[in-house]
C-alpha positions as a LaTeX table, in Angstrom:
\begin{tabular}{lrrr}
\hline
Residue & $x$ (\AA) & $y$ (\AA) & $z$ (\AA) \\
\hline
Leu1 & 0.52 & 3.75 & $-2.40$ \\
Arg2 & $-0.75$ & 6.84 & $-4.29$ \\
Thr3 & $-2.19$ & 7.24 & $-7.74$ \\
Ser4 & $-2.05$ & 9.85 & $-10.58$ \\
Thr5 & $-4.36$ & 10.81 & $-13.54$ \\
Asn6 & $-1.57$ & 12.92 & $-15.30$ \\
Gly7 & 1.14 & 10.42 & $-15.92$ \\
Gly8 & 2.78 & 11.16 & $-12.58$ \\
Gly9 & 2.82 & 14.99 & $-12.79$ \\
Ser10 & 1.15 & 14.95 & $-9.43$ \\
Tyr11 & $-0.21$ & 12.32 & $-7.21$ \\
Asp12 & $-3.63$ & 12.55 & $-5.27$ \\
Ser13 & $-2.82$ & 13.00 & $-1.60$ \\
Gly14 & $-5.94$ & 14.64 & $-0.15$ \\
Gly15 & $-7.11$ & 13.53 & 3.32 \\
Ser16 & $-9.89$ & 11.46 & 2.04 \\
Asp17 & $-8.68$ & 10.27 & $-1.39$ \\
Tyr18 & $-8.21$ & 6.61 & $-0.52$ \\
Glu19 & $-9.70$ & 3.97 & 1.80 \\
Ala20 & $-8.13$ & 0.71 & 2.98 \\
Gln21 & $-8.69$ & $-2.36$ & 5.25 \\
Asn22 & $-5.90$ & $-4.19$ & 6.80 \\
His23 & $-5.65$ & $-7.43$ & 8.79 \\
Phe24 & $-2.20$ & $-7.81$ & 10.60 \\
Ser25 & $-0.45$ & $-10.18$ & 12.85 \\
Val26 & 2.54 & $-9.59$ & 14.94 \\
Gly27 & 3.75 & $-12.71$ & 16.85 \\
Asn28 & 0.60 & $-14.23$ & 18.47 \\
Thr29 & $-1.41$ & $-10.88$ & 18.31 \\
Glu30 & $-3.70$ & $-10.17$ & 15.54 \\
Gly31 & $-5.74$ & $-7.02$ & 14.57 \\
Gly32 & $-7.40$ & $-5.12$ & 12.03 \\
Ser33 & $-7.89$ & $-1.45$ & 10.95 \\
Arg34 & $-9.82$ & 0.66 & 8.58 \\
Phe35 & $-7.99$ & 3.50 & 7.12 \\
Ser36 & $-9.16$ & 6.61 & 5.22 \\
Gly37 & $-6.48$ & 9.07 & 4.12 \\
Ser38 & $-4.01$ & 10.40 & 1.73 \\
Tyr39 & $-2.55$ & 7.05 & 0.63 \\
Ile40 & $-3.49$ & 3.36 & 0.51 \\
Arg41 & $-1.89$ & 1.97 & 3.69 \\
Ile42 & $-0.15$ & $-1.47$ & 2.98 \\
Thr43 & 1.16 & $-2.34$ & 6.48 \\
Gly44 & $-0.63$ & $-2.62$ & 9.77 \\
Ser45 & 2.11 & $-0.60$ & 11.66 \\
Gly46 & 5.28 & 1.19 & 10.77 \\
Ile47 & 8.24 & $-0.61$ & 9.02 \\
Gly48 & 11.37 & $-0.81$ & 10.88 \\
Asn49 & 14.50 & 1.00 & 9.80 \\
Gly50 & 17.19 & $-0.99$ & 11.56 \\
Ala51 & 19.86 & $-3.11$ & 10.06 \\
Asn52 & 18.42 & $-6.13$ & 8.13 \\
Glu53 & 14.71 & $-4.77$ & 8.69 \\
Ser54 & 12.84 & $-4.83$ & 5.53 \\
Cys55 & 9.42 & $-5.20$ & 3.86 \\
Ser56 & 8.41 & $-7.44$ & 0.85 \\
Gly57 & 5.13 & $-8.19$ & $-0.55$ \\
Ser58 & 2.85 & $-7.78$ & $-3.56$ \\
Ile59 & 0.13 & $-5.36$ & $-4.50$ \\
Arg60 & $-2.50$ & $-6.08$ & $-7.16$ \\
Ile61 & $-4.29$ & $-3.23$ & $-8.94$ \\
Tyr62 & $-7.57$ & $-3.91$ & $-10.60$ \\
Ser63 & $-8.83$ & $-2.04$ & $-13.71$ \\
Pro64 & $-6.61$ & 1.12 & $-13.34$ \\
Ser65 & $-7.75$ & 2.26 & $-16.82$ \\
Ser66 & $-11.40$ & 2.05 & $-16.24$ \\
Ala67 & $-13.62$ & 5.01 & $-15.29$ \\
Gly68 & $-14.66$ & 3.23 & $-12.01$ \\
Arg69 & $-12.91$ & 3.25 & $-8.68$ \\
Thr70 & $-9.45$ & 1.53 & $-8.84$ \\
Gln71 & $-9.15$ & $-1.18$ & $-6.25$ \\
Thr72 & $-6.17$ & $-2.98$ & $-4.87$ \\
Thr73 & $-5.37$ & $-6.01$ & $-2.82$ \\
His74 & $-2.03$ & $-6.49$ & $-0.92$ \\
Glu75 & 0.01 & $-8.73$ & 1.21 \\
Ala76 & 3.29 & $-7.83$ & 2.94 \\
Gly77 & 5.75 & $-9.29$ & 5.42 \\
Tyr78 & 7.98 & $-6.84$ & 7.30 \\
Tyr79 & 9.72 & $-5.93$ & 10.46 \\
Asn80 & 7.81 & $-3.34$ & 12.43 \\
Thr81 & 9.45 & $-0.49$ & 14.34 \\
Leu82 & 9.68 & $-2.67$ & 17.46 \\
Gly83 & 11.73 & $-5.20$ & 15.60 \\
Asp84 & 8.90 & $-7.85$ & 15.46 \\
Tyr85 & 8.26 & $-9.74$ & 12.22 \\
Ser86 & 4.75 & $-8.83$ & 11.01 \\
Gln87 & 2.29 & $-9.72$ & 8.27 \\
Ser88 & $-0.44$ & $-7.51$ & 6.69 \\
Val89 & $-3.16$ & $-8.43$ & 4.13 \\
Gly90 & $-5.79$ & $-6.13$ & 2.92 \\
Ser91 & $-7.44$ & $-4.03$ & 0.26 \\
Gly92 & $-7.78$ & $-0.52$ & $-0.81$ \\
Leu93 & $-9.34$ & 1.77 & $-3.27$ \\
Arg94 & $-9.08$ & 5.22 & $-4.73$ \\
Val95 & $-12.34$ & 6.96 & $-3.78$ \\
Ser96 & $-12.61$ & 9.09 & $-6.97$ \\
Ala97 & $-14.00$ & 7.07 & $-9.93$ \\
Thr98 & $-11.47$ & 7.82 & $-12.62$ \\
Ala99 & $-8.79$ & 6.14 & $-14.63$ \\
Ile100 & $-5.22$ & 6.21 & $-13.19$ \\
Asp101 & $-1.97$ & 6.14 & $-15.18$ \\
Ala102 & 0.77 & 6.26 & $-12.67$ \\
Leu103 & 1.57 & 4.84 & $-9.22$ \\
Gln104 & 3.73 & 6.08 & $-6.35$ \\
Val105 & 5.04 & 3.99 & $-3.37$ \\
Val106 & 5.64 & 6.28 & $-0.45$ \\
Met107 & 6.43 & 5.85 & 3.35 \\
Asn108 & 4.20 & 7.54 & 5.79 \\
Thr109 & 7.30 & 9.15 & 7.34 \\
Gly110 & 10.94 & 8.92 & 6.17 \\
Asn111 & 12.24 & 7.64 & 2.85 \\
Ile112 & 12.66 & 4.24 & 1.13 \\
Asp113 & 16.47 & 3.49 & 1.53 \\
Ser114 & 16.65 & 1.03 & $-1.29$ \\
Gly115 & 14.54 & $-1.58$ & $-2.98$ \\
Thr116 & 13.34 & $-3.31$ & $-6.07$ \\
Phe117 & 10.01 & $-2.70$ & $-7.63$ \\
Lys118 & 8.62 & $-4.69$ & $-10.51$ \\
Leu119 & 5.46 & $-3.98$ & $-12.36$ \\
Tyr120 & 3.73 & $-6.78$ & $-14.33$ \\
Gly121 & 0.62 & $-6.50$ & $-16.61$ \\
Tyr122 & $-1.95$ & $-9.20$ & $-17.46$ \\
Lys123 & $-4.05$ & $-9.16$ & $-20.59$ \\
\hline
\end{tabular}
């Protein structure tokens, strides 16, 4: 996940623009990771690209229009690159304290083949 402050004209992708914490499970194995980099990492490991392998989940974005740090929480179920069904829950933030006005969902490598993305707002 990446963010923008100029309506999607560009997305922040510097090496230390975001931080994230993930807790993940694969079968009977559990783990965790802290990640700092050019995006907010949603999964604990790579998403598989084989037939019928997919990822689904939800991301909550807190106070994107405030001048503070935008924070997120996420949960996802997916098949990893080894074909194992996995789960990831975690949180992330944009390190820079500024309002955001656009989001970009990206893969670490490769492309998103197909999918449905829905954005809901709460008052």
